[in-house]
Each structure stands twice: as structure tokens, then as C-alpha cells.
PDB file of C-alpha atoms in Angstrom:
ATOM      1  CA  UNK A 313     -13.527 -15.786 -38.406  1.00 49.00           C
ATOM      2  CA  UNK A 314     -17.155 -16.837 -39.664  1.00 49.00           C
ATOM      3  CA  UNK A 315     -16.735 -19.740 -37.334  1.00 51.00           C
ATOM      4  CA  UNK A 316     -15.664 -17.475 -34.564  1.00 49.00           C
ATOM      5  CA  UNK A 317     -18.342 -15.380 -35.147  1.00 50.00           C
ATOM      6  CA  UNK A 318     -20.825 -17.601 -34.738  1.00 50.00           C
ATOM      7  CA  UNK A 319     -19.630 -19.633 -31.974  1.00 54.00           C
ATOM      8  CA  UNK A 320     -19.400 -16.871 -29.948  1.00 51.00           C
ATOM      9  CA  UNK A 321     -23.192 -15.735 -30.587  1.00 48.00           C
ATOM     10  CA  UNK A 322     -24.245 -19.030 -29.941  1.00 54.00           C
ATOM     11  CA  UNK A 323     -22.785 -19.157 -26.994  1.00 51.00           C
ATOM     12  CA  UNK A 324     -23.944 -16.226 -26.065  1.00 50.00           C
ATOM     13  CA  UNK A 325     -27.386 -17.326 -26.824  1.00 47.00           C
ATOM     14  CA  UNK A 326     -26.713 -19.923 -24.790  1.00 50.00           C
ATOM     15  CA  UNK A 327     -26.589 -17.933 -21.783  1.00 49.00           C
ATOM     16  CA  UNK A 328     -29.419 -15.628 -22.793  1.00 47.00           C
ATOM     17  CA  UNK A 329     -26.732 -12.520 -22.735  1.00 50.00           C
ATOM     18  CA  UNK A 330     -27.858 -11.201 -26.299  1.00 55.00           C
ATOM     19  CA  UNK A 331     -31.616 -11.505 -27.312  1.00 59.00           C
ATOM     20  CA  UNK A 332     -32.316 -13.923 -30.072  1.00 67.00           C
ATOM     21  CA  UNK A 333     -33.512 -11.426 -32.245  1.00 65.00           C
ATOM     22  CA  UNK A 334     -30.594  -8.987 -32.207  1.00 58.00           C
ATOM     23  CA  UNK A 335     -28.497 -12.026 -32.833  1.00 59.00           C
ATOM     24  CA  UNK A 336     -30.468 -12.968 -35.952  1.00 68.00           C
ATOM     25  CA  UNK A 337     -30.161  -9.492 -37.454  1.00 65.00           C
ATOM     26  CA  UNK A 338     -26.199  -9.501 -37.283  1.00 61.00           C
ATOM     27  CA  UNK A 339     -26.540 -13.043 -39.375  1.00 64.00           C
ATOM     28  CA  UNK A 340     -29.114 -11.929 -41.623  1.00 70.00           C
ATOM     29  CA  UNK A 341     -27.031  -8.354 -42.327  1.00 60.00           C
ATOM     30  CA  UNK A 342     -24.125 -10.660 -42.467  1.00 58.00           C
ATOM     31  CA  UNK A 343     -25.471 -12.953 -45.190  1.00 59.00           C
ATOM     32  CA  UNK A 344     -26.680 -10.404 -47.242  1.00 57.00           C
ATOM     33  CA  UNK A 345     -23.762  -8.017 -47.892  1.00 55.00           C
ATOM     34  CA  UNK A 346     -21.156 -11.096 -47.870  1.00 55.00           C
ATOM     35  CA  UNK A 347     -19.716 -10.404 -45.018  1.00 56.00           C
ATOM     36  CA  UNK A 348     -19.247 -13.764 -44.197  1.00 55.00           C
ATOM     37  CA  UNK A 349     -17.479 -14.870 -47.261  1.00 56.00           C
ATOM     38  CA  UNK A 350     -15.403 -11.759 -46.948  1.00 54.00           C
ATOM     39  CA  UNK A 351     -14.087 -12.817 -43.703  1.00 54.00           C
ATOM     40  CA  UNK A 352     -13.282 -16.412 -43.947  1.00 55.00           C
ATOM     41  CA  UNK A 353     -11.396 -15.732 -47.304  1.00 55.00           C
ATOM     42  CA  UNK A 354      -7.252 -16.688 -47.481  1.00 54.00           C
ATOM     43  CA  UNK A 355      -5.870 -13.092 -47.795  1.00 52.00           C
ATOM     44  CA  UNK A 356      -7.806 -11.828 -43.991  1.00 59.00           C
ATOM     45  CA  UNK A 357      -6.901 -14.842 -42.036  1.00 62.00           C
ATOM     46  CA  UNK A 358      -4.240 -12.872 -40.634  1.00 66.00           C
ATOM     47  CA  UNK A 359      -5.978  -9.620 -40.151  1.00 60.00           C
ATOM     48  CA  UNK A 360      -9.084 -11.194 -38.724  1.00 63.00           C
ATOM     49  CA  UNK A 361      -6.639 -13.058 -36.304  1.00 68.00           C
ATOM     50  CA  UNK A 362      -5.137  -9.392 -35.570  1.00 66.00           C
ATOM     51  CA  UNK A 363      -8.373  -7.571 -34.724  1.00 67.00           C
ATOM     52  CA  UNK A 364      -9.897 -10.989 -32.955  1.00 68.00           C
ATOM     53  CA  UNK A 365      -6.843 -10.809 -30.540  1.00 73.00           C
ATOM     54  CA  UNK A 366      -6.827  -6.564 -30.507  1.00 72.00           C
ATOM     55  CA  UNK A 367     -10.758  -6.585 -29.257  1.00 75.00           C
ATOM     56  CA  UNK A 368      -9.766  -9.900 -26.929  1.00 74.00           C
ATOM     57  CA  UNK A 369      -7.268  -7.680 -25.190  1.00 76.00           C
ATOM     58  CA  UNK A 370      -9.452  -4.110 -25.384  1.00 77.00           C
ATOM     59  CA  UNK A 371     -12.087  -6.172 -24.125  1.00 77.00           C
ATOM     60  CA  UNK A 372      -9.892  -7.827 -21.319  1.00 78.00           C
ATOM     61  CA  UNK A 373      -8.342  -4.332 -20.677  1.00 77.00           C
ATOM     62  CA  UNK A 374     -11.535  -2.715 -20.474  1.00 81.00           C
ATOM     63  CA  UNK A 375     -13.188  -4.888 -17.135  1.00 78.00           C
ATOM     64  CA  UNK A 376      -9.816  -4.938 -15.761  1.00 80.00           C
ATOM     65  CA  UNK A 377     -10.047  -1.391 -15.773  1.00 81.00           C
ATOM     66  CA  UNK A 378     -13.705  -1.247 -14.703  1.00 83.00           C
ATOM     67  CA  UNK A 379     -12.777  -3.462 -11.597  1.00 82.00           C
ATOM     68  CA  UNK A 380      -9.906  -1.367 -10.572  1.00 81.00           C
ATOM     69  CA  UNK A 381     -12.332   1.572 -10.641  1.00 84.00           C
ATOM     70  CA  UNK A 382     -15.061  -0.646  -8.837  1.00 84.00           C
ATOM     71  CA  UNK A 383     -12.632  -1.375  -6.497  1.00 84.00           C
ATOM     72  CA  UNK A 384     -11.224   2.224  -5.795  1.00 82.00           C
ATOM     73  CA  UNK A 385     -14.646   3.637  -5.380  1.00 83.00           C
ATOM     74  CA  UNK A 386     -15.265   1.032  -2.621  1.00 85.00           C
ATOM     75  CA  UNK A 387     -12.272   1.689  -1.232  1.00 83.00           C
ATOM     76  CA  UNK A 388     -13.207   5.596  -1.192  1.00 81.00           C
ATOM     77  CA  UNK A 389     -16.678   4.512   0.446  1.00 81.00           C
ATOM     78  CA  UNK A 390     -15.311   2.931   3.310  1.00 77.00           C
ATOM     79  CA  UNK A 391     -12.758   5.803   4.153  1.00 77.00           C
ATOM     80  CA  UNK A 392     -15.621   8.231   3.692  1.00 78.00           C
ATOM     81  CA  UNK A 393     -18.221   6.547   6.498  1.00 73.00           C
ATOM     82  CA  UNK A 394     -14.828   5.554   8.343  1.00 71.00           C
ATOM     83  CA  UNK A 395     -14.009   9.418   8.415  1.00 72.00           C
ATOM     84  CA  UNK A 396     -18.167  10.558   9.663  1.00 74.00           C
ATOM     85  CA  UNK A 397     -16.941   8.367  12.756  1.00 68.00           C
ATOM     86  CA  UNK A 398     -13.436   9.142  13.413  1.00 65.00           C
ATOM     87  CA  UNK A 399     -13.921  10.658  16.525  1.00 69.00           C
ATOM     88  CA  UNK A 400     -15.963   8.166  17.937  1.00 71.00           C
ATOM     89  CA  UNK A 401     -14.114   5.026  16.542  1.00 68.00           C
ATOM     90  CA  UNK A 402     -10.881   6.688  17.946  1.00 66.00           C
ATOM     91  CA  UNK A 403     -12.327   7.373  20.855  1.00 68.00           C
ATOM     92  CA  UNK A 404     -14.499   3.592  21.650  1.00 72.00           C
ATOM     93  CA  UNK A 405     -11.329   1.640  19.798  1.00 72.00           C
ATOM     94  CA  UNK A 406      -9.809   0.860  23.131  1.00 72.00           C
ATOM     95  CA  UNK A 407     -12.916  -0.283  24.528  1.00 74.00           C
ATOM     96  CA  UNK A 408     -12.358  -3.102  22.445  1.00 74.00           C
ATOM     97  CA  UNK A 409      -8.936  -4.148  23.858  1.00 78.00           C
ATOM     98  CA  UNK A 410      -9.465  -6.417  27.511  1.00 78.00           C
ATOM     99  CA  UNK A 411      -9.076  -4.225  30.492  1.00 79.00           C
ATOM    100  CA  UNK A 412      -5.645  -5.864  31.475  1.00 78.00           C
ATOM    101  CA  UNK A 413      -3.636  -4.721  28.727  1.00 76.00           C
ATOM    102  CA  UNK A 414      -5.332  -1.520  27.867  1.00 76.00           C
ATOM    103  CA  UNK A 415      -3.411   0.693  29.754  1.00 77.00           C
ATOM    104  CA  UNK A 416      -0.503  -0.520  28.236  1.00 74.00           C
ATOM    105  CA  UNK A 417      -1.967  -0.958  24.543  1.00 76.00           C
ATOM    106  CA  UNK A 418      -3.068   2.853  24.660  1.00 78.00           C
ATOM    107  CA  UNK A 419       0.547   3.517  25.853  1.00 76.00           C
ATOM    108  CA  UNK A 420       2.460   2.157  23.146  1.00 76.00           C
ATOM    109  CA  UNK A 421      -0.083   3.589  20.451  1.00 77.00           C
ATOM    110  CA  UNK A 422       0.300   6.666  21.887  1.00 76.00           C
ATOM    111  CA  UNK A 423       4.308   6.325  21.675  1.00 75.00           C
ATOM    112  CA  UNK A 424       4.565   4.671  18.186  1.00 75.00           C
ATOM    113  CA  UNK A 425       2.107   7.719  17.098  1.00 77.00           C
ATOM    114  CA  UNK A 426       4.611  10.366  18.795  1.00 78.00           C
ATOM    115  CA  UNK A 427       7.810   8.924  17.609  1.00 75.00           C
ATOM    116  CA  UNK A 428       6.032   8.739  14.296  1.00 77.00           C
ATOM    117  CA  UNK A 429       5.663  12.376  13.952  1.00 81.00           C
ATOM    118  CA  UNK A 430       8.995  12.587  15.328  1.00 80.00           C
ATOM    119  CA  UNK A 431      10.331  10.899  12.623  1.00 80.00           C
ATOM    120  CA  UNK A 432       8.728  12.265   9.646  1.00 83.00           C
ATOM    121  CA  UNK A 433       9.359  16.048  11.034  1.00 85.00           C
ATOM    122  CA  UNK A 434      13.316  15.202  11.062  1.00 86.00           C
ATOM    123  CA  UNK A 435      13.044  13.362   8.149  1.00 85.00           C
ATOM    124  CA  UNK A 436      11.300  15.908   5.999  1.00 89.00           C
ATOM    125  CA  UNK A 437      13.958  18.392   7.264  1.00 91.00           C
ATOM    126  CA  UNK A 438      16.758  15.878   5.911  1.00 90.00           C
ATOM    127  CA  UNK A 439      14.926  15.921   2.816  1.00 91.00           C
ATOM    128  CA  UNK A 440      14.440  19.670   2.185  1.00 93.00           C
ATOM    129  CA  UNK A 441      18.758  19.768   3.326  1.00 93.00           C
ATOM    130  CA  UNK A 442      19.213  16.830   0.242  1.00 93.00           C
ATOM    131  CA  UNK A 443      16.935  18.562  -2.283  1.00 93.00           C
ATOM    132  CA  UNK A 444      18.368  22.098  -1.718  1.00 94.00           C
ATOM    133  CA  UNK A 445      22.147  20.314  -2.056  1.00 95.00           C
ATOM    134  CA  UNK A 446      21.375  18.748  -5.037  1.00 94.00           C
ATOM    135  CA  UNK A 447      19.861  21.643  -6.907  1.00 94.00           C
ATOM    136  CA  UNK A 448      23.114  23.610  -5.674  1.00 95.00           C
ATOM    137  CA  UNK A 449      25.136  20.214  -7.567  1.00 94.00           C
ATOM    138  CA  UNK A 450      23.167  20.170 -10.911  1.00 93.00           C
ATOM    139  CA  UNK A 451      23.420  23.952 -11.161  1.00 94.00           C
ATOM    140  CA  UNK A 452      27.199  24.007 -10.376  1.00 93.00           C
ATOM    141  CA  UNK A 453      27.076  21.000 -13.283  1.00 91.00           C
ATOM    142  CA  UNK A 454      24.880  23.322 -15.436  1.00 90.00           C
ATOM    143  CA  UNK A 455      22.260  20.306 -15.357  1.00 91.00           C
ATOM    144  CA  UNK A 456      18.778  20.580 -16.876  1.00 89.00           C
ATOM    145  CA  UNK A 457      15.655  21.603 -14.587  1.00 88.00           C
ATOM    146  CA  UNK A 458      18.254  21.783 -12.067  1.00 91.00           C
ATOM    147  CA  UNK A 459      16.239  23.170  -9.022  1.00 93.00           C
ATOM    148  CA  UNK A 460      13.103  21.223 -10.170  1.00 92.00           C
ATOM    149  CA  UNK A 461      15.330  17.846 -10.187  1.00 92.00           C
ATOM    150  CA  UNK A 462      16.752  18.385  -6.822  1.00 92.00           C
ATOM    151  CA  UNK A 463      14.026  19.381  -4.816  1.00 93.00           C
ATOM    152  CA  UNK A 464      12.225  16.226  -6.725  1.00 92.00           C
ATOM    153  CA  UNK A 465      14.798  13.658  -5.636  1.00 92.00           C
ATOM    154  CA  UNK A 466      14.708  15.354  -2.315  1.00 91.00           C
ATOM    155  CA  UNK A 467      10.416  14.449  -1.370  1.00 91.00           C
ATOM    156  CA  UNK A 468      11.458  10.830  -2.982  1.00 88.00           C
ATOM    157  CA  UNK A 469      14.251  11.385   0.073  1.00 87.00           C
ATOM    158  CA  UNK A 470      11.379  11.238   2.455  1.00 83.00           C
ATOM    159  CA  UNK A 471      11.617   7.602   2.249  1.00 78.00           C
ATOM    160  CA  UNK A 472      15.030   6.429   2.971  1.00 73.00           C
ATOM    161  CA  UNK A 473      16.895   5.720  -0.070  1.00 73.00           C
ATOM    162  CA  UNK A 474      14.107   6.033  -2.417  1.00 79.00           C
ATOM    163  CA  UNK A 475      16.264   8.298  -3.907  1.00 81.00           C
ATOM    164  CA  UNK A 476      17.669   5.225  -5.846  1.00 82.00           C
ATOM    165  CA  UNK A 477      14.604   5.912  -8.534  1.00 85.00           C
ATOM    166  CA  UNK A 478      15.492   9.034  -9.705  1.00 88.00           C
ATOM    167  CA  UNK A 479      18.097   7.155 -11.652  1.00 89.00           C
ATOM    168  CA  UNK A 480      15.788   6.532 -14.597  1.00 89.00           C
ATOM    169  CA  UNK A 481      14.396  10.500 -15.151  1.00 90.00           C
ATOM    170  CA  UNK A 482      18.436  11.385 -14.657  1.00 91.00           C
ATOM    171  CA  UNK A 483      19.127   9.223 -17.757  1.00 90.00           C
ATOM    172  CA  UNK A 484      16.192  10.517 -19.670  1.00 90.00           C
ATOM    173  CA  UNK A 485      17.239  14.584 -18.660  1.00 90.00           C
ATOM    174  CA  UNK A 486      20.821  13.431 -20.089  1.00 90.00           C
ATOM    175  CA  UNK A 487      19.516  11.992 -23.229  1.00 89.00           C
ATOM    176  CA  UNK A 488      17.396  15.300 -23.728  1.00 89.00           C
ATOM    177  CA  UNK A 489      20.911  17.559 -22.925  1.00 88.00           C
ATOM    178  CA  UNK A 490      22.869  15.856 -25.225  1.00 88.00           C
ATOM    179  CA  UNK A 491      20.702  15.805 -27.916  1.00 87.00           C
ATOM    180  CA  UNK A 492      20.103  19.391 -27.273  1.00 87.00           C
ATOM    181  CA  UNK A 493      23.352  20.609 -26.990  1.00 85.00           C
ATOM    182  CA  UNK A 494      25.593  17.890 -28.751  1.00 84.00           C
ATOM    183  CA  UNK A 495      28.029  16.782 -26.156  1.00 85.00           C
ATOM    184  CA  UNK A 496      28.618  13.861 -24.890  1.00 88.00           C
ATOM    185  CA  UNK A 497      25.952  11.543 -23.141  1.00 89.00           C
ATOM    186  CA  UNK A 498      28.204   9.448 -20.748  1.00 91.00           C
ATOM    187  CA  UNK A 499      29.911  12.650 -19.634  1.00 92.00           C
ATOM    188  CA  UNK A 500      26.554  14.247 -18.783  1.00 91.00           C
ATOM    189  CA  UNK A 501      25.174  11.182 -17.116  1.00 92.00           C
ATOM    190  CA  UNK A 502      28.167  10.744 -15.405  1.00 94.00           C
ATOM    191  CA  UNK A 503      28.909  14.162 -14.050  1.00 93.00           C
ATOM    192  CA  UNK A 504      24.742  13.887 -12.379  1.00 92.00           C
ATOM    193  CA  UNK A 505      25.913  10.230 -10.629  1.00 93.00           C
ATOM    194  CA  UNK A 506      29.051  12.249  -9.248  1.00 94.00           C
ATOM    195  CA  UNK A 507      26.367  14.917  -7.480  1.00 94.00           C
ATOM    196  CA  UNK A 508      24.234  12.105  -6.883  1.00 92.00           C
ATOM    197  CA  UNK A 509      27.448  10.244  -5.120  1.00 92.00           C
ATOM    198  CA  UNK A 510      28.671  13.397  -3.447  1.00 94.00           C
ATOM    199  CA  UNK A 511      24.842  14.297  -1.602  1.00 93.00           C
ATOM    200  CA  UNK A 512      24.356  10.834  -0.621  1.00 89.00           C
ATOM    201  CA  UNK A 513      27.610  10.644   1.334  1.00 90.00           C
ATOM    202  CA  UNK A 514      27.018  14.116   3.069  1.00 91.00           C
ATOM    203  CA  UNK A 515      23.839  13.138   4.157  1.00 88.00           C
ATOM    204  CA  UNK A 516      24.827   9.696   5.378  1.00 81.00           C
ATOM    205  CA  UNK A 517      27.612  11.073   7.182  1.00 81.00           C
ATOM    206  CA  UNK A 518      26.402  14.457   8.716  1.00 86.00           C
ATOM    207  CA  UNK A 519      23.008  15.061   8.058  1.00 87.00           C
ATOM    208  CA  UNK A 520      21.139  12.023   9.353  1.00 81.00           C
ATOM    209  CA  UNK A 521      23.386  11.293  12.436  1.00 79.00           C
ATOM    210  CA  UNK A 522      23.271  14.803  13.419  1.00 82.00           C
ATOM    211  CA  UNK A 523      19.160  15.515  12.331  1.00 84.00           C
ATOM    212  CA  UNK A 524      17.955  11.809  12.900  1.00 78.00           C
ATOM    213  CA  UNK A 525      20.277  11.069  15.756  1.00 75.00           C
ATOM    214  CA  UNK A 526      19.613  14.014  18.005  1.00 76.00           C
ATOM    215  CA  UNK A 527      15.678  13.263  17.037  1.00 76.00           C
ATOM    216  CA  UNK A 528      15.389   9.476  17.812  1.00 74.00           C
ATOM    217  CA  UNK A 529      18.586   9.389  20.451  1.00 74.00           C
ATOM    218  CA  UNK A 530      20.186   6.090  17.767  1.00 76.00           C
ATOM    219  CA  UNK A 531      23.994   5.790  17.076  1.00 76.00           C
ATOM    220  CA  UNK A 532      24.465   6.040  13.612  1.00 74.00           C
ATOM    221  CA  UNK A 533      25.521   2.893  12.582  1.00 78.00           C
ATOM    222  CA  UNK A 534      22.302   1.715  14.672  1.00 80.00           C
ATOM    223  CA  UNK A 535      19.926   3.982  12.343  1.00 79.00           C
ATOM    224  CA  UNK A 536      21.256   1.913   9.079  1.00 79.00           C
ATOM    225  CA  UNK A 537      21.201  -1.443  10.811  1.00 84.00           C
ATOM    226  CA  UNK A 538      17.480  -1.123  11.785  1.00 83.00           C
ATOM    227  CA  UNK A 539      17.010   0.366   8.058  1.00 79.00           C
ATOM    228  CA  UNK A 540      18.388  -2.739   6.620  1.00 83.00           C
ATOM    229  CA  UNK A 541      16.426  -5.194   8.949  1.00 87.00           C
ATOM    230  CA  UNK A 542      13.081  -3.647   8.933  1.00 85.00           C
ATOM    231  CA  UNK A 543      13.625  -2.918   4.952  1.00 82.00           C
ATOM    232  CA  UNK A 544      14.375  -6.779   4.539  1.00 84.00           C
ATOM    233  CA  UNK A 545      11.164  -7.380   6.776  1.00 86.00           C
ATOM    234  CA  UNK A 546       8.540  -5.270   5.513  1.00 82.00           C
ATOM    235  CA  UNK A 547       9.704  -3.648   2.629  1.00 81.00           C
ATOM    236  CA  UNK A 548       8.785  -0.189   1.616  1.00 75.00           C
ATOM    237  CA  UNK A 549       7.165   0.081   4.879  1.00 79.00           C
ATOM    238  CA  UNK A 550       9.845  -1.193   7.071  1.00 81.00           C
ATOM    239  CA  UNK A 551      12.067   1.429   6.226  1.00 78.00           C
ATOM    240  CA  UNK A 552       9.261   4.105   7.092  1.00 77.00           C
ATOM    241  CA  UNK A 553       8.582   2.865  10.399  1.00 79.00           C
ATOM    242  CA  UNK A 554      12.026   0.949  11.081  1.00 81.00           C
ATOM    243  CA  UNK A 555      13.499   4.158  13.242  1.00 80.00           C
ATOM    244  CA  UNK A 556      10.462   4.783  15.654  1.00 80.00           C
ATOM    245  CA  UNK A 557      10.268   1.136  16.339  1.00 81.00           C
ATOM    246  CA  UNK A 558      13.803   0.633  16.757  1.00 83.00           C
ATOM    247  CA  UNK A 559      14.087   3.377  19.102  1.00 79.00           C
ATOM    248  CA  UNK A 560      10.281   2.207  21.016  1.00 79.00           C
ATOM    249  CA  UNK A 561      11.283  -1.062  21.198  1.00 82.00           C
ATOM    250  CA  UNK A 562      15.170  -0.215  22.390  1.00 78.00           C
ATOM    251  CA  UNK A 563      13.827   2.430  25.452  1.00 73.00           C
ATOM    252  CA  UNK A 564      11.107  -0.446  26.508  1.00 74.00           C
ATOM    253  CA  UNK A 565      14.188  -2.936  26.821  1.00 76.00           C
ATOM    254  CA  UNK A 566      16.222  -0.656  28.777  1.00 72.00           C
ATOM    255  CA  UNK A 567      13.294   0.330  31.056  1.00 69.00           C
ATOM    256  CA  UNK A 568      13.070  -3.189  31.537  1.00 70.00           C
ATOM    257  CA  UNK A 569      15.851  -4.637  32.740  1.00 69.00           C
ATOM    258  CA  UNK A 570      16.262  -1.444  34.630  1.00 66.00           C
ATOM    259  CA  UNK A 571      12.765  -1.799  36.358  1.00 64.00           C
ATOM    260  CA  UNK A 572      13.557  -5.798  36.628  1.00 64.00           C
ATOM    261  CA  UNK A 573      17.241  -4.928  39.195  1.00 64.00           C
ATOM    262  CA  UNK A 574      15.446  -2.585  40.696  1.00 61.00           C
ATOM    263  CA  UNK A 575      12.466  -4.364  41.868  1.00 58.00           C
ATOM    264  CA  UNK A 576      12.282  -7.873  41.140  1.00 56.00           C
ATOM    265  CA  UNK A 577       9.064  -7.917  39.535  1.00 52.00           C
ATOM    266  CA  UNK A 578       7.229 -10.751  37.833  1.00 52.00           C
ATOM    267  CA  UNK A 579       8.042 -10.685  33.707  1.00 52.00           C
ATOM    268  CA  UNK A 580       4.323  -9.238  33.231  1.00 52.00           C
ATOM    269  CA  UNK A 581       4.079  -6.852  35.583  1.00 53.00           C
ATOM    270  CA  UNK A 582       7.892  -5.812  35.161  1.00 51.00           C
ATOM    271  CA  UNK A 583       7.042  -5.558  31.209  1.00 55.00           C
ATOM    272  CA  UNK A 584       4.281  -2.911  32.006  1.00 57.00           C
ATOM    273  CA  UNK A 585       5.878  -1.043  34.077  1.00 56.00           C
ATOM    274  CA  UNK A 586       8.654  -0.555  31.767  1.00 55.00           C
ATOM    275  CA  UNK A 587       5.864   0.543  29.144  1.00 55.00           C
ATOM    276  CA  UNK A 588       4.210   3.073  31.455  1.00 58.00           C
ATOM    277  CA  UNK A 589       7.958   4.426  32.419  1.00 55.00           C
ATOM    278  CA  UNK A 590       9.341   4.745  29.580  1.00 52.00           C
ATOM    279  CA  UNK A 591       8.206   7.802  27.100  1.00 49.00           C
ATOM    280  CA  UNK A 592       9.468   9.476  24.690  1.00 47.00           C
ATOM    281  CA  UNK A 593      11.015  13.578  25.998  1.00 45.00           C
ATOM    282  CA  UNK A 594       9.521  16.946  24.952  1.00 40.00           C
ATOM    283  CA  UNK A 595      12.994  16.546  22.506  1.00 38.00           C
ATOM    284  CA  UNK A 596      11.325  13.490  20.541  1.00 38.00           C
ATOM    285  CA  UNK A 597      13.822  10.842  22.018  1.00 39.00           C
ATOM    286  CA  UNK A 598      13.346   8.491  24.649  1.00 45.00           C
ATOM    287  CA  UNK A 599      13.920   9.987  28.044  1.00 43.00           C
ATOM    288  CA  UNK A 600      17.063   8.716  29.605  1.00 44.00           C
ATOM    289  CA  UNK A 601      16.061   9.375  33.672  1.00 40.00           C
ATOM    290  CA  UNK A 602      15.601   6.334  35.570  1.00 38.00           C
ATOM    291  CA  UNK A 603      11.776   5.130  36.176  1.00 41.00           C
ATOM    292  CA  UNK A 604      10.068   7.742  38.561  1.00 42.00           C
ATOM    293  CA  UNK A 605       9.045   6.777  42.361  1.00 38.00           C
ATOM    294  CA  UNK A 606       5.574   8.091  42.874  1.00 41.00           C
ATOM    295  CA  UNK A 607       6.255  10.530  45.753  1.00 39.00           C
ATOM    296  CA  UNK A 608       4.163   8.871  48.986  1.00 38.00           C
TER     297      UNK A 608
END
């Protein structure tokens, strides 16, 4: 530990972090009291290793810490002067993008945006449907913080199948219940994975194909296939954005090869036009009339 000690002083002499001074009035204190001696003897070799690697690891923890907070505040700094502008950077943004693909940049921003909101409007209302049926399930199942529970798993709903978390708090409530009350663990974890079971298939087989479908015009089985692939693409945000892109990206396709029988265009030009025909209706789906003719 002496050794330690002083290796790490001179080293830090070395690269003129600690004055020389202060560093020769830790020795001299050191020396005097036998505090040196006191460390380096047999029977503290292991608690001198112990509080060496402790203070390694608070000191480690510490700027790890610091950084994060460094980090966060930039972070915050940026979104604050970002936030002054907003008006004008969403306003000059498109000045940025070449006039020949403007038109048709602002158009699919502007669709991806609406079928955004689209999305998280039916999807909070699914939500709100599986939090109120769950509270009804862990009341009928006399389940602790029965309403709180649901309407929790419910927001974690707002994410498809994010639901799949509230696994580990269900174990912990049924741990807590049977210690409380002295039955059985299994049978109270158990009963909560039959509610759990029960809610998911409702809402998988009415509630999203009659909320989501109507809202985003998908089949059903189409609304889990694009939640798998964009899931297995992006992750956590692939299954946020997977239904408005599916459905954007499904109407542009159709408008497409409609626009392309129809009139024979060039890929480009047949490609915008699809984009500037195809929209999403005042009912937040993709509108299913054939591409207008501009009245003469």
C-alpha cells in the first residue's frame, strides 16, 4: 500500500497535478504518525487491497457519472437554441433540399408526420382499451394494485408488445401477495399470466384490427408482418414507426403502378406523381380514389 501510495504521488508529481508541497506534507504526516508502517504490515494487505479497489471504482464511478451529466447538459443546450429557432429552421429546412425533389420531399414529410399522429392517436386508444381490461382481470383475480398495474402495463402498451416487461414487477407484486397473505406463489403468478394471456389475445384479435385497421386501412395479418420486419430492422423504433411506413410506402406503390397504366410515364416522373396523388383521407388512411385529373 506504502508502495502504492507513493507511486501514485509521484506520478502525479510527474504531471504537475498535485503541488510538490501538498505532496510532501501527506509523506511527512505519514512518517510521523506511522502510517506507513501501519499500512504495509501482513494483517491489512487485504483490507488495503479492499479500499484501493473500493476508491478505484468510486473514483471510476464518479467521472463516469460526471460525463454522463456533461453529456446530458450538452445535449439539453442544443435542444434549447434548437427550440429559440424552431420556427425558422422548420420553416428554411426545405430550402436546403434541391429544387427537383422538394416538392416531393415536403410531401412525404408531411405524410409520414400525418400518419404519425394517426398512429399514436389509435394506438393510445388501444392502450387505454388494454389497461382498463387488465385492471378489470387483476381485480376479478383479487390482484395487488390492481387498477394501478393495469393502466401501467397499458402506457408500456403504447409501444407494441412492450407489454412483455411488465413480467418482472408481476413476479415481484406476487412475491409481495404471498408473503402477505400466505398462499401460494405459483398460483398467484400464474393466475396474473392467465389475465395477461387472456388481454393479449383480445387485443390481437379485436382491438387492433378493428382500432388500427380502420385507422391505417392494413389487413391484420399485414399490421403484424410489418411489426415483425421493421422490429427486426430497427428495433424499438421499428415497431413505432413500422405501421405509418408500411401503410406510406404501400399507398405510394399502388399510386404507382396505377399512375404508370394510366399514363405511361417515365419511372421519375411516374414516382412523383404517385407521391403528390397519393395522401392520406380526413379518416387517417390512405385515400382509395384513383389519381385526380386537374379539371382543364
Amino acid at each position: 500500500m506504502k508502495n502504492i501510495t507513493l507511486s501514485f504521488l509521484s506520478a502525479n508529481i510527474a504531471n504537475s497535478s498535485i503541488p510538490e508541497p501538498v505532496v510532501n506534507f501527506f509523506k511527512s504526516v505519514a512518517e510521523e504518525n506511522g502510517l506507513a508502517a501501519l499500512l504495509s504490515s501482513s494483517e491489512n494487505i487485504e483490507f488495503n487491497e479492499f479500499v484501493v479497489n473500493k476508491l478505484k471504482y468510486l473514483l471510476f464511478g464518479t467521472a463516469d457519472l460526471l460525463q454522463a451529466m456533461f453529456t446530458v447538459g450538452i445535449i439539453l443546450l442544443y435542444l434549447f437554441f434548437i427550440l429559440l429557432d424552431f420556427e425558422r429552421l422548420s420553416e428554411s429546412w426545405t430550402l436546403y433540399i434541391p429544387k427537383r425533389w422538394r416538392n416531393v420531399t415536403i410531401k412525404l414529410w408531411d405524410d409520414l408526420v400525418y400518419g404519425m399522429n394517426q398512429y399514436f392517436r389509435g394506438q393510445a386508444l388501444v392502450a387505454f382499451c388494454v389497461g382498463v381490461l387488465f385492471s378489470i382481470g387483476f381485480l376479478i383475480i383479487d390482484f395487488p394494485a390492481a387498477i394501478a398495474f393495469g393502466m401501467f402495463i397499458g402506457i408500456l402498451n403504447l409501444v407494441p408488445y412492450l407489454q412483455t416487461l411488465s413480467l418482472i414487477p408481476m413476479a415481484l407484486l406476487s412475491v409481495l401477495e404471498a408473503a402477505n397473505t400466505g398462499d401460494d406463489f405459483w398460483m398467484i403468478f400464474l393466475s396474473a399470466l392467465i389475465v395477461l394471456a387472456v388481454v393479449q389475445v383480445i387485443q390481437d384479435v379485436f382491438l387492433v384490427p378493428l382500432i388500427m385497421g380502420k385507422r391505417m386501412n392494413l389487413h391484420p395479418a399485414v399490421i403484424l408482418l410489418s411489426l415483425s420486419i421493421w422490429g427486426h430492422l430497427l428495433g424499438l423504433l421499428g415497431m413505432i414507426v413500422a405501421l405509418p411506413l408500411t401503410t406510406l410506402i404501400l399507398g405510394y406503390l399502388k399510386r404507382y403502378h396505377e399512375i404508370a397504366e394510366i399514363s405511361g410515364y417515365t419511372e421519375e416522373s411516374t414516382f412523383r406523381e404517385a407521391i403528390d396523388s397519393a395522401s392520406f383521407g380526413d379518416k387517417g388512411i390512405i385515400a382509395e380514389d384513383k389519381p385526380s385529373v386537374e379539371e382543364p
